[in-house]
Short mmCIF file of C-alpha atoms and ligand atoms in Angstrom, two decimals:
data_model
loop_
_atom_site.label_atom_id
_atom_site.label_comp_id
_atom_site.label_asym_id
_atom_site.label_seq_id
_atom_site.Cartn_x
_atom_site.Cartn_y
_atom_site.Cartn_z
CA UNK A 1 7.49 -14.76 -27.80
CA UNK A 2 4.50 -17.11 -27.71
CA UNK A 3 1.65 -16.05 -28.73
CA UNK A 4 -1.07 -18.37 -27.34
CA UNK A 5 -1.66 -18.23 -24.01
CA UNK A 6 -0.99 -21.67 -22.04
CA UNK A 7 -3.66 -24.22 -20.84
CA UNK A 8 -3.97 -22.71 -17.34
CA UNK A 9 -4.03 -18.84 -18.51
CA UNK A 10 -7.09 -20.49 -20.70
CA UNK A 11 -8.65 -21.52 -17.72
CA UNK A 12 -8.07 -18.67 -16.06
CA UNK A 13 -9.71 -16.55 -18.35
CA UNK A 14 -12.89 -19.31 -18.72
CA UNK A 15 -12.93 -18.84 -15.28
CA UNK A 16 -13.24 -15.01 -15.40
CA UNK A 17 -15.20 -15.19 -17.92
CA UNK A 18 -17.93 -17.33 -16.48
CA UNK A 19 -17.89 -15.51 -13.11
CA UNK A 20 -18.40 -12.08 -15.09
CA UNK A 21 -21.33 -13.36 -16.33
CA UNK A 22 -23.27 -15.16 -14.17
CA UNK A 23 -21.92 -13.03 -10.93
CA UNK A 24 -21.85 -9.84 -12.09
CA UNK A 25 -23.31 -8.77 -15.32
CA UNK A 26 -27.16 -9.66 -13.83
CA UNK A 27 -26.91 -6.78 -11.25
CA UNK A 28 -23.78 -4.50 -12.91
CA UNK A 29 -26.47 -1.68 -14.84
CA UNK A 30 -28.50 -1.37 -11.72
CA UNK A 31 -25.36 -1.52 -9.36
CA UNK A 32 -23.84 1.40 -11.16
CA UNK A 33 -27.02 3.46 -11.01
CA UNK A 34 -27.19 3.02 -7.52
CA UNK A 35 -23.46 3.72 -7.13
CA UNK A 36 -23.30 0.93 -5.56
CA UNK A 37 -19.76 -1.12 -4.46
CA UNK A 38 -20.40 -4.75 -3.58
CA UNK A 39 -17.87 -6.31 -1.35
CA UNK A 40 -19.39 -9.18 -1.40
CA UNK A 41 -18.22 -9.32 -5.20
CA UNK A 42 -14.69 -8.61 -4.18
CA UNK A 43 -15.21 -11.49 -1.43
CA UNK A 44 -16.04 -14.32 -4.35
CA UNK A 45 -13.60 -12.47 -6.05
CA UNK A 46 -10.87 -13.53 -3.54
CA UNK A 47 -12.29 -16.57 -2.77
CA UNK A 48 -11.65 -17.48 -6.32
CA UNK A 49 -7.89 -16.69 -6.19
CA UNK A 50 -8.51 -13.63 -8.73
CA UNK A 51 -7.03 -11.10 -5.73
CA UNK A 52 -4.21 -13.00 -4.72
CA UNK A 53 -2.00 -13.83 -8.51
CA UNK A 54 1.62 -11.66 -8.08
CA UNK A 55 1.47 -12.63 -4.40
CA UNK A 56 3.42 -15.65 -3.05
CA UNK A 57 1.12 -18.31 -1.36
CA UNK A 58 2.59 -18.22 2.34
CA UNK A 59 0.84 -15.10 2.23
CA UNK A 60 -2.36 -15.58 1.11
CA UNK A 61 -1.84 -15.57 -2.72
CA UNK A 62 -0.83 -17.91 -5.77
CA UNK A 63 1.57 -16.66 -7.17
CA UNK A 64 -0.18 -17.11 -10.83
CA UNK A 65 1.76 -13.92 -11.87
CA UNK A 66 0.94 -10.57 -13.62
CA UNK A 67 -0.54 -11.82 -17.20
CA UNK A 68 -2.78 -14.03 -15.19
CA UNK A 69 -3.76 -10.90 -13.59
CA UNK A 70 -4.12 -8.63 -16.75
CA UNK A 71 -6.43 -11.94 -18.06
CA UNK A 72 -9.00 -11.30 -14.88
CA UNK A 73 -9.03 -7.58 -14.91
CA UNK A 74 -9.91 -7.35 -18.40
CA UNK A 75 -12.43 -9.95 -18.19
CA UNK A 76 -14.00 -7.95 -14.98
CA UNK A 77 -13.91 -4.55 -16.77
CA UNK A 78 -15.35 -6.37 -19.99
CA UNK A 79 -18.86 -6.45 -18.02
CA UNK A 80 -18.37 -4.01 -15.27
CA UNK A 81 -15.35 -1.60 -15.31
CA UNK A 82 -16.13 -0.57 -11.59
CA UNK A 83 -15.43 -3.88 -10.47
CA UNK A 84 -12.23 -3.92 -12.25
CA UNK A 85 -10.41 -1.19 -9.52
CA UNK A 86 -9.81 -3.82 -6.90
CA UNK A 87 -6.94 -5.42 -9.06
CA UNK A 88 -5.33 -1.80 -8.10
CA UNK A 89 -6.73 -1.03 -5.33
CA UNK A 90 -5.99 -4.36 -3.35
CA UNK A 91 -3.35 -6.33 -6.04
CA UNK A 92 -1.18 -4.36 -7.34
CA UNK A 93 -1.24 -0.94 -4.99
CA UNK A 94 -0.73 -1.92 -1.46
CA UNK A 95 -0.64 -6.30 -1.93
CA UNK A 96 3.10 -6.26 -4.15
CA UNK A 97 4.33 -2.94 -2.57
CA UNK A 98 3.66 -4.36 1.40
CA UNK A 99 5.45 -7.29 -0.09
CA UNK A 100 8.48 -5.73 -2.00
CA UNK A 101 9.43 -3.13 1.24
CA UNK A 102 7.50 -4.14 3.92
CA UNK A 103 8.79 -6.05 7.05
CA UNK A 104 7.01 -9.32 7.88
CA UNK A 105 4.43 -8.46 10.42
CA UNK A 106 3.39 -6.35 8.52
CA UNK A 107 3.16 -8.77 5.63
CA UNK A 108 1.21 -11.49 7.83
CA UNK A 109 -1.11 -8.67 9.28
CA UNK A 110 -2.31 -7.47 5.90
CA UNK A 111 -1.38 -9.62 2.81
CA UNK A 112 -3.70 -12.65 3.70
CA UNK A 113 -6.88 -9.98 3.98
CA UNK A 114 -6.23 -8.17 0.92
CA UNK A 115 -5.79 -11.22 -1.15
CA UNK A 116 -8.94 -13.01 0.23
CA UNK A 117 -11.10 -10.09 -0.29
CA UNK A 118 -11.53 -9.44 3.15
CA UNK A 119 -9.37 -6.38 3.61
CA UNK A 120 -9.86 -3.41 1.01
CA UNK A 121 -6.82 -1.30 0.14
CA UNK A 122 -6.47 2.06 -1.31
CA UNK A 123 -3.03 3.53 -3.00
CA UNK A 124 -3.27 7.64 -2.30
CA UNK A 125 -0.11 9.93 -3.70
CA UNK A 126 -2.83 12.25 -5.53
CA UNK A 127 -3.73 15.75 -3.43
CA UNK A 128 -5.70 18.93 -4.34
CA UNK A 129 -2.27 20.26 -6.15
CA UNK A 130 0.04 17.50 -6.83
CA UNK A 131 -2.01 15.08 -9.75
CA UNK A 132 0.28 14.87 -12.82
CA UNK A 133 2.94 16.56 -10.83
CA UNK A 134 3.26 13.95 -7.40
CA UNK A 135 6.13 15.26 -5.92
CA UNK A 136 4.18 18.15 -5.46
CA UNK A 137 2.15 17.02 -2.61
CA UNK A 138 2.28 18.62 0.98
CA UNK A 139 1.50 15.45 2.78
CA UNK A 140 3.95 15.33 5.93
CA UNK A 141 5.10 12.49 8.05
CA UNK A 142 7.05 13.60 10.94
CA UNK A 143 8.62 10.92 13.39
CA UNK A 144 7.98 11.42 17.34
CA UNK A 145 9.25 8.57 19.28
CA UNK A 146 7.50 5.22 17.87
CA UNK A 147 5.03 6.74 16.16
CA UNK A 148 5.29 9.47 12.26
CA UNK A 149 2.64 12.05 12.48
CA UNK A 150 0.71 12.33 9.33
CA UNK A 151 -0.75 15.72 8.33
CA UNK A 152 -2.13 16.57 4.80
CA UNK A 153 -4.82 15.53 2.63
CA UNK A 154 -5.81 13.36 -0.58
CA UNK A 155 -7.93 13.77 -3.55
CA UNK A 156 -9.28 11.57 -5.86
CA UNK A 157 -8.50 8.18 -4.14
CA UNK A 158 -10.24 5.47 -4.99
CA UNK A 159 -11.55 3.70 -1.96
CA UNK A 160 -11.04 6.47 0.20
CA UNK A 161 -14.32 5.34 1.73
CA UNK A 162 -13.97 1.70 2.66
CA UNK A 163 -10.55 1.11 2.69
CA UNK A 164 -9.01 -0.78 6.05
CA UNK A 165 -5.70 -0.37 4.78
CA UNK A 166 -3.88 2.14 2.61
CA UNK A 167 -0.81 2.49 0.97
CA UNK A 168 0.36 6.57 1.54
CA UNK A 169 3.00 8.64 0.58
CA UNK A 170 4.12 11.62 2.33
CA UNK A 171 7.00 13.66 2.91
CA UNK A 172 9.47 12.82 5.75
CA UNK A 173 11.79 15.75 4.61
CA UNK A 174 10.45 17.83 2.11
CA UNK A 175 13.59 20.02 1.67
CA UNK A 176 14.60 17.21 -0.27
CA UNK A 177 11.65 16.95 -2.91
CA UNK A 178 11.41 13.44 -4.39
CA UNK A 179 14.41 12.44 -2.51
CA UNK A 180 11.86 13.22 0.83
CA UNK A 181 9.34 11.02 0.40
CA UNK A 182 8.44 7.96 2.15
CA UNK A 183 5.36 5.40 1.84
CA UNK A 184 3.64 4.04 4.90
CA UNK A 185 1.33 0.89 5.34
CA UNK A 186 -1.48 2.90 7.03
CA UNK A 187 -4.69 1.39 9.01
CA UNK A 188 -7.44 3.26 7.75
CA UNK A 189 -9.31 3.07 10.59
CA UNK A 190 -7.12 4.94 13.18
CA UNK A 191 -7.73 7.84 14.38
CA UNK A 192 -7.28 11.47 12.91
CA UNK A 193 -8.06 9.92 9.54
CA UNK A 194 -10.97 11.45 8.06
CA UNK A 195 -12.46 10.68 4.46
CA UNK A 196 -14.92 12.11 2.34
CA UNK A 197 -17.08 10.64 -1.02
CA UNK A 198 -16.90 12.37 -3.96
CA UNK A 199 -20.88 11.18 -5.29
CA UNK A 200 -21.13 13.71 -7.96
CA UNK A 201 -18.76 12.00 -10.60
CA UNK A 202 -18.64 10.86 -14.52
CA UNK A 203 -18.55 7.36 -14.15
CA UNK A 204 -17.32 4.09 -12.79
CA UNK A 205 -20.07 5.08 -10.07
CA UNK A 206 -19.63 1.53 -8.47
CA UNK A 207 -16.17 2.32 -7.28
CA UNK A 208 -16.16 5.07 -4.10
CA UNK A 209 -13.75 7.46 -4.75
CA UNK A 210 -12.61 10.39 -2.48
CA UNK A 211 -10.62 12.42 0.06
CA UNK A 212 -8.48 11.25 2.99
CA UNK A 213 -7.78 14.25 5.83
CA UNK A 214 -4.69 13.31 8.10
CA UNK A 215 -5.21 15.27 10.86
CA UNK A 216 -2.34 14.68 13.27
CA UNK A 217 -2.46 10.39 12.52
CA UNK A 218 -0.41 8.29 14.04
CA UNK A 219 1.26 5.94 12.19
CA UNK A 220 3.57 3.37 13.90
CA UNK A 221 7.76 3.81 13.06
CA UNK A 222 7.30 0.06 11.77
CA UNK A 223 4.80 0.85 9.15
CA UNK A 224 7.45 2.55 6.56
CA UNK A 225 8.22 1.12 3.52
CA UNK A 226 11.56 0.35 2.79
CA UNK A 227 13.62 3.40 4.33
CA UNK A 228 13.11 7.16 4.21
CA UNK A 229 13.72 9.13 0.96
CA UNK A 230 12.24 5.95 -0.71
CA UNK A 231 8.87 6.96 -1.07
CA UNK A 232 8.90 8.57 -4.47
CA UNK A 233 11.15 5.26 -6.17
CA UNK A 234 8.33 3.24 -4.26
CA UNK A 235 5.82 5.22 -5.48
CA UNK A 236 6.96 5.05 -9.36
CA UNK A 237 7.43 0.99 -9.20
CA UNK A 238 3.77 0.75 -7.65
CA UNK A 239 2.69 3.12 -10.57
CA UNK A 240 4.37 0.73 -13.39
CA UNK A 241 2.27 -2.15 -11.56
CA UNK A 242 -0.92 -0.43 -11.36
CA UNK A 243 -0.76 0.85 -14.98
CA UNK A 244 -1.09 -2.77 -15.80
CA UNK A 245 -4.40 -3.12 -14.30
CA UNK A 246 -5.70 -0.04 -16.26
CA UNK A 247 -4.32 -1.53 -19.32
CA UNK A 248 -5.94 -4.39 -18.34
CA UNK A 249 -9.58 -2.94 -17.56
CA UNK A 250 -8.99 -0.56 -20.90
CA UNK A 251 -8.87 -3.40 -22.55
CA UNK A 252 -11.87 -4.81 -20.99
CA UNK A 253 -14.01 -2.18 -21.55
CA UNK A 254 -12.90 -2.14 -25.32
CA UNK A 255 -13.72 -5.15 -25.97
CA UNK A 256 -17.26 -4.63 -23.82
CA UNK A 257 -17.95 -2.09 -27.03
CA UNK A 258 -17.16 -4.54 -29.85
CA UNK A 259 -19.63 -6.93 -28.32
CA UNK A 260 -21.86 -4.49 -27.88
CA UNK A 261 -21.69 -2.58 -31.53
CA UNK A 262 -21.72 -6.59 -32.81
CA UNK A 263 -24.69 -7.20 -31.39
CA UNK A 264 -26.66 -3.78 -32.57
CA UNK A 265 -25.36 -3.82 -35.82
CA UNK A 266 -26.72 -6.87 -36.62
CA UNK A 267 -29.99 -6.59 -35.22
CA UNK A 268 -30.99 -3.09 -36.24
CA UNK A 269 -32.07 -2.55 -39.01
CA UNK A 270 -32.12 0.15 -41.31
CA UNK A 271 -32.92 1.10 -44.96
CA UNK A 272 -34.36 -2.49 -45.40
CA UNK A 273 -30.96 -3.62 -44.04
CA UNK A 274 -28.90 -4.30 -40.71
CA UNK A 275 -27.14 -1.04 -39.89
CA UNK A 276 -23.49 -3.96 -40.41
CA UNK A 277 -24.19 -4.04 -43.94
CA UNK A 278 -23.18 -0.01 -44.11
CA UNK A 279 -19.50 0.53 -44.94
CA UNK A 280 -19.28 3.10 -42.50
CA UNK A 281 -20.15 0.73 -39.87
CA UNK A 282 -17.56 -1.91 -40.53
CA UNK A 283 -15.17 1.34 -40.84
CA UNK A 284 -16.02 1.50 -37.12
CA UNK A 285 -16.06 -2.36 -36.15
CA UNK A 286 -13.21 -3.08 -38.37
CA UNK A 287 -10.75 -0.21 -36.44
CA UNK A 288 -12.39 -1.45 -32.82
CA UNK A 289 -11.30 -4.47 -33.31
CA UNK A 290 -7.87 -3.90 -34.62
CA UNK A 291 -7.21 -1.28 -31.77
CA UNK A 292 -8.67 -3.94 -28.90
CA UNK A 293 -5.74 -6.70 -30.14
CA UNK A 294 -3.74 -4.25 -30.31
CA UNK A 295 -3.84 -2.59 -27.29
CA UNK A 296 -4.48 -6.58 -26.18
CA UNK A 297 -1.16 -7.87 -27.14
CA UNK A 298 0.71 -4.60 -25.70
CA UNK A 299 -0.85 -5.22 -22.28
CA UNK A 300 -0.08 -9.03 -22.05
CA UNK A 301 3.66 -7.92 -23.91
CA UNK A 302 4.16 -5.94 -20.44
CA UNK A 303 2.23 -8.35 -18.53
CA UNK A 304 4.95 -10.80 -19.54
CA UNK A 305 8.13 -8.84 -18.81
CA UNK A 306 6.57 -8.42 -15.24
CA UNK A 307 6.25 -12.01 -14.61
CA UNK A 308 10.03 -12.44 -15.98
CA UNK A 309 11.10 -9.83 -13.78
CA UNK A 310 12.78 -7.39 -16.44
CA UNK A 311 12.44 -3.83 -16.75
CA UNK A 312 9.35 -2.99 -18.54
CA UNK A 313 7.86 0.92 -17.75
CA UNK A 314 8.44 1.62 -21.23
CA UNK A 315 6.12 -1.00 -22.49
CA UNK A 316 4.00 -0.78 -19.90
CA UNK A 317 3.31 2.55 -20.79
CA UNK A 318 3.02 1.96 -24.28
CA UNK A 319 0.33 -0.33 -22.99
CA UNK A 320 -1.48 1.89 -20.69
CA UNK A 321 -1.45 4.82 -23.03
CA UNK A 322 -2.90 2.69 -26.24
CA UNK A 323 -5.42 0.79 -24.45
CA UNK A 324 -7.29 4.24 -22.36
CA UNK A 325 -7.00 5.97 -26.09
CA UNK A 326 -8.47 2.48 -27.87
CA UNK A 327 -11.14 2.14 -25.12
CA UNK A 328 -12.44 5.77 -25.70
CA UNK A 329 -12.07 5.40 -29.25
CA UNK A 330 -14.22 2.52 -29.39
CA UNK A 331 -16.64 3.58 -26.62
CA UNK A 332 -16.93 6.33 -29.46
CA UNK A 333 -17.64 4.48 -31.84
CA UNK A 334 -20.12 2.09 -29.97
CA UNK A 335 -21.98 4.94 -29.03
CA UNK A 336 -22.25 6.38 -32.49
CA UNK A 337 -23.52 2.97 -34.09
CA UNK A 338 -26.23 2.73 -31.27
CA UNK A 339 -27.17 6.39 -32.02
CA UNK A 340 -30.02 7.83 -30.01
CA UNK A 341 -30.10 4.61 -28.39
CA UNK A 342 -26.57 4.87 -27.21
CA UNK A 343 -27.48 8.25 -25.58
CA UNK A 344 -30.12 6.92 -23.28
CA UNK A 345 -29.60 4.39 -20.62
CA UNK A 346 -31.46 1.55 -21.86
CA UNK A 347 -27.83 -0.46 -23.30
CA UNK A 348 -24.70 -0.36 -21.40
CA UNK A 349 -22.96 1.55 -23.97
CA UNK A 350 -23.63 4.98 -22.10
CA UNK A 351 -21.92 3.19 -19.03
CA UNK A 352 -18.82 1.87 -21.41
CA UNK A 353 -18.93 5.48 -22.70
CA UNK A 354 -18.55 7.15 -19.22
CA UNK A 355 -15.94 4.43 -17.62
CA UNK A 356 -13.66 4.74 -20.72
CA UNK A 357 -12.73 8.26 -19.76
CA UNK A 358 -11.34 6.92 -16.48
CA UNK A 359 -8.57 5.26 -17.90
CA UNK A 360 -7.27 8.53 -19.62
CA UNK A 361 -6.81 9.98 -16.50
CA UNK A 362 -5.61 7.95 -13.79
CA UNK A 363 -1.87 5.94 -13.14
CA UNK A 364 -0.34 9.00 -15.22
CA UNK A 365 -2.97 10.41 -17.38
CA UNK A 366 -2.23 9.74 -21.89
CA UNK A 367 -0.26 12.85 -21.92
CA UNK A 368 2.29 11.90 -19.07
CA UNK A 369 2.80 8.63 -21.11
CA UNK A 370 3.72 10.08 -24.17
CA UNK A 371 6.15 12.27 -22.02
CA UNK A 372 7.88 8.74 -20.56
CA UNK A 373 7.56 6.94 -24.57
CA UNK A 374 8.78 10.35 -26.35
CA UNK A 375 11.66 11.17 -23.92
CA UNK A 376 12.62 7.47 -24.00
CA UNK A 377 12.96 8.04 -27.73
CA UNK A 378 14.69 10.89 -27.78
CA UNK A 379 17.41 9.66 -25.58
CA UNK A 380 16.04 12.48 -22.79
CA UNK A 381 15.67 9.79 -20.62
CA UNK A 382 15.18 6.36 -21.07
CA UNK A 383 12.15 4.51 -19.25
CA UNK A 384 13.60 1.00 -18.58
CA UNK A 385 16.52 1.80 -15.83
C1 LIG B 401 -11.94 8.30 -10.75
C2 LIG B 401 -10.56 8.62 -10.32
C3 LIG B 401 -9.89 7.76 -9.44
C4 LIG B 401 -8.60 8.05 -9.01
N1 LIG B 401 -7.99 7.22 -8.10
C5 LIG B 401 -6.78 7.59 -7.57
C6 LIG B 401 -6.17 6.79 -6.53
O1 LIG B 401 -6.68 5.75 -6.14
N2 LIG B 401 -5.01 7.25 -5.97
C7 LIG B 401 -4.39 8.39 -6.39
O2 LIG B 401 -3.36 8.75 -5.83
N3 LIG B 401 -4.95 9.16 -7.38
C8 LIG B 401 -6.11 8.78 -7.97
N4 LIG B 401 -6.69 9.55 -8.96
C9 LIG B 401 -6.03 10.78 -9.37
C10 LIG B 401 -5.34 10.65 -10.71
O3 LIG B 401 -4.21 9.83 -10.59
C11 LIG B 401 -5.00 12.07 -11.18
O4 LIG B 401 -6.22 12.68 -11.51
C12 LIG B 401 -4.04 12.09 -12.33
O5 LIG B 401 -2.75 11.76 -11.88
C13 LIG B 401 -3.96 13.44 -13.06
O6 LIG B 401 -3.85 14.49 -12.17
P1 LIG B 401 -4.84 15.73 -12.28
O7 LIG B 401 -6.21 15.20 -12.49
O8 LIG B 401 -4.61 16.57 -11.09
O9 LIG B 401 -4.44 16.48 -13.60
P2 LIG B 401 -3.24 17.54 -13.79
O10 LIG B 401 -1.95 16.91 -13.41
O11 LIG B 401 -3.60 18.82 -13.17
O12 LIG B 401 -3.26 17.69 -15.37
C14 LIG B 401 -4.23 18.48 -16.06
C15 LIG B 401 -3.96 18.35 -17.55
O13 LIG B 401 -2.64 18.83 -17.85
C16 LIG B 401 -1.88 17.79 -18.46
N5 LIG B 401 -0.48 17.90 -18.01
C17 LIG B 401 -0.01 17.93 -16.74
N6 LIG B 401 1.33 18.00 -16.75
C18 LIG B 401 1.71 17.98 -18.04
C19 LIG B 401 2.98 18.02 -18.72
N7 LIG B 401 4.13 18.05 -18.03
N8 LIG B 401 3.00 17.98 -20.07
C20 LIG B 401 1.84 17.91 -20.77
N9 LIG B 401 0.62 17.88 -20.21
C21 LIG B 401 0.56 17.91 -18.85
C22 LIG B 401 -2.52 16.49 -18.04
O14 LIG B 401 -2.24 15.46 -18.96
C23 LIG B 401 -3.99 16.88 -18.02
O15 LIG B 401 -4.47 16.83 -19.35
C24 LIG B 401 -7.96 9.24 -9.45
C25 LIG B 401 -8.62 10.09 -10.36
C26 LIG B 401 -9.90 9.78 -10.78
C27 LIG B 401 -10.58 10.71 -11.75
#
């Protein structure tokens, strides 16, 4: 394995980089505040290619591939986590599953727009009772001439709000349990689809996140993904890609919190001193920066085996589960060396603080990964099939 990243993946993240900065970081505080999402971002975000990397270019993308990816959404989430959910919500949620199992209409109706920025997408398998547990849900999809009937409802999707097209699973046959499911391509501005914000939330307040209602939609026959019964194996492969993006953004936001404690600790001063001097600060820095890399090099390691195109859930696990634990950790610790300071919402670090606890919960929360990185070891079931 290489460890430097080529001339273009440089560039790529330069390019990240400087659009973080002069694009987003001058509005991100008082766009969270305001809970405010800003297309427009996404837009220049698309323009820019960022949207469009595991997608082939007859479709809108570049095909720059998944660590090219990882590179932007960490880069993103390093000044505005928020921001960050489009790599999911668009990318790798609806963009690469529409392309894997959908049939080419489809593909030319949607692909182009949720590359460019232009379409929004939304991935929804979560429901009031089915979270950890997805086969669970009650969604149903039942098939009347041309058209499935959807009935059910989501929780906790992100997007819910402004999406124009979602990715949905629901149960064709639900005798069958995971073997029932199916995922649909679903406009999310047809009829009997009704969705509601949840505005009372912990953080990443810049990304709208909330419920979908199906009340008798209908979808058309051609919109399923792949065949019936598929749903749930659909569902899983678009989890292993979206867990990258979290990774990604966990890494982002861990990194957001060394710059952050850097730039306090040297500047404070305490005791006649900067607060860095202390040993018990560098404790802090020292393990913040060892977890970042580390979680870092896990996340591009299963960034990598994507763009080869070799089984990789067990790494990308691995990834997902160090990189929400080393974000919190060091959102923690960032917190702690800002002090009272920290606590208000004068520095970002409150923000960090808030958005790290996203990553412990969503694309399979920590626990859930330790159950797929345990069993794996064990020889209960191994991850990479
Ligand atoms: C901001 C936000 C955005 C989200 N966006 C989306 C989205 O876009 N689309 C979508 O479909 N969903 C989304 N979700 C939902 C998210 O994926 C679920 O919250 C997550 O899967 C966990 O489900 P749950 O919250 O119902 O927890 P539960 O599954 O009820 O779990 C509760 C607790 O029990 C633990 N637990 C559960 N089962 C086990 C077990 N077998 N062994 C050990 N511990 C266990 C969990 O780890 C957790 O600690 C979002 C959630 C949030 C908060």
């Amino acid at each position: 394995m290489n460890f430097e990243l080529s001339e273009e993946l440089q560039d790529i993240r330069r390019l990240a980089r400087d659009f973080a900065l002069s694009e987003v970081k001058p509005t991100a505080d008082a766009d969270d505040k305001a809970h405010r999402f800003r297309r427009d971002l996404v837009q220049k975000m698309g323009e820019l290619g960022f949207l469009g990397c595991v997608i082939p270019e007859e479709y809108g993308g570049n095909g720059l591939g998944y660590l090219a990816l990882a590179i932007l959404a960490e880069e993103i989430a390093r000044v505005h986590s928020s921001l960050r959910l489009i790599f999911a919500g668009n990318t790798l949620g609806p963009a690469i599953t529409l392309w894997r199992h959908g049939n080419e209409e489809l593909k030319q109706k949607y692909l182009p727009g949720l590359c460019s920025g232009e379409l929004i997408g939304c991935f929804a398998m979560t429901e009031p009772n089915a979270g950890s547990d997805v086969a669970a849900m009650k969604t149903r999809a039942v098939l009347d001439g041309d058209h499935y009937v959807l009935n059910g409802s989501k929780m906790w999707i992100s997007y819910a709000t402004v999406a124009d097209v979602g990715l949905i699973y629901a149960y064709t046959d639900p005798t069958q349990r995971a073997r029932g499911m199916s995922a649909f391509i679903v406009d999310m501005k047809s009829p009997g689809i009704i969705t509601e914000a949840i505005t009372e939330k912990l953080g990443n307040w810049s990304s709208p996140v909330g419920s979908i209602t199906f009340e008798n939609c209908l979808v058309p026959k051609a919109n399923l993904l792949g065949k019936e019964g598929q749903g749930f194996a659909i569902c899983m492969q678009q989890l292993d890609n979206t867990r990258l993006a979290s990774a990604a953004g966990a890494v982002g936001v861990g990194q957001a919190c060394i710059d952050a404690a850097v730039e306090y600790a040297t500047t404070r001063e305490q005791f006649g001193q900067q607060i860095g001097r202390f040993q018990m600060i560098q404790d802090w820095i020292a393990q913040m920066c060892v977890d970042v890399e580390a979680a870092r090099l896990l996340t591009y390691r299963a960034a990598f085996l994507k763009d080869k195109g070799v089984p990789n859930t067990l790494e990308t696990s691995m990834a997902k589960l160090f990189a929400s634990e080393a974000a919190n950790k060091c959102a923690d610790y960032a917190l702690r060396i800002y002090s009272a300071y920290g606590y208000s919402e004068e520095y970002p670090v409150a923000r960090f603080f808030r958005d790290a606890k996203y990553y412990q919960i969503v694309e399979g929360t920590s626990n859930v990964h330790k159950i797929i990185i345990s069993q794996d070891a064990l020889g209960y079931r191994k991850a990479n099939r």
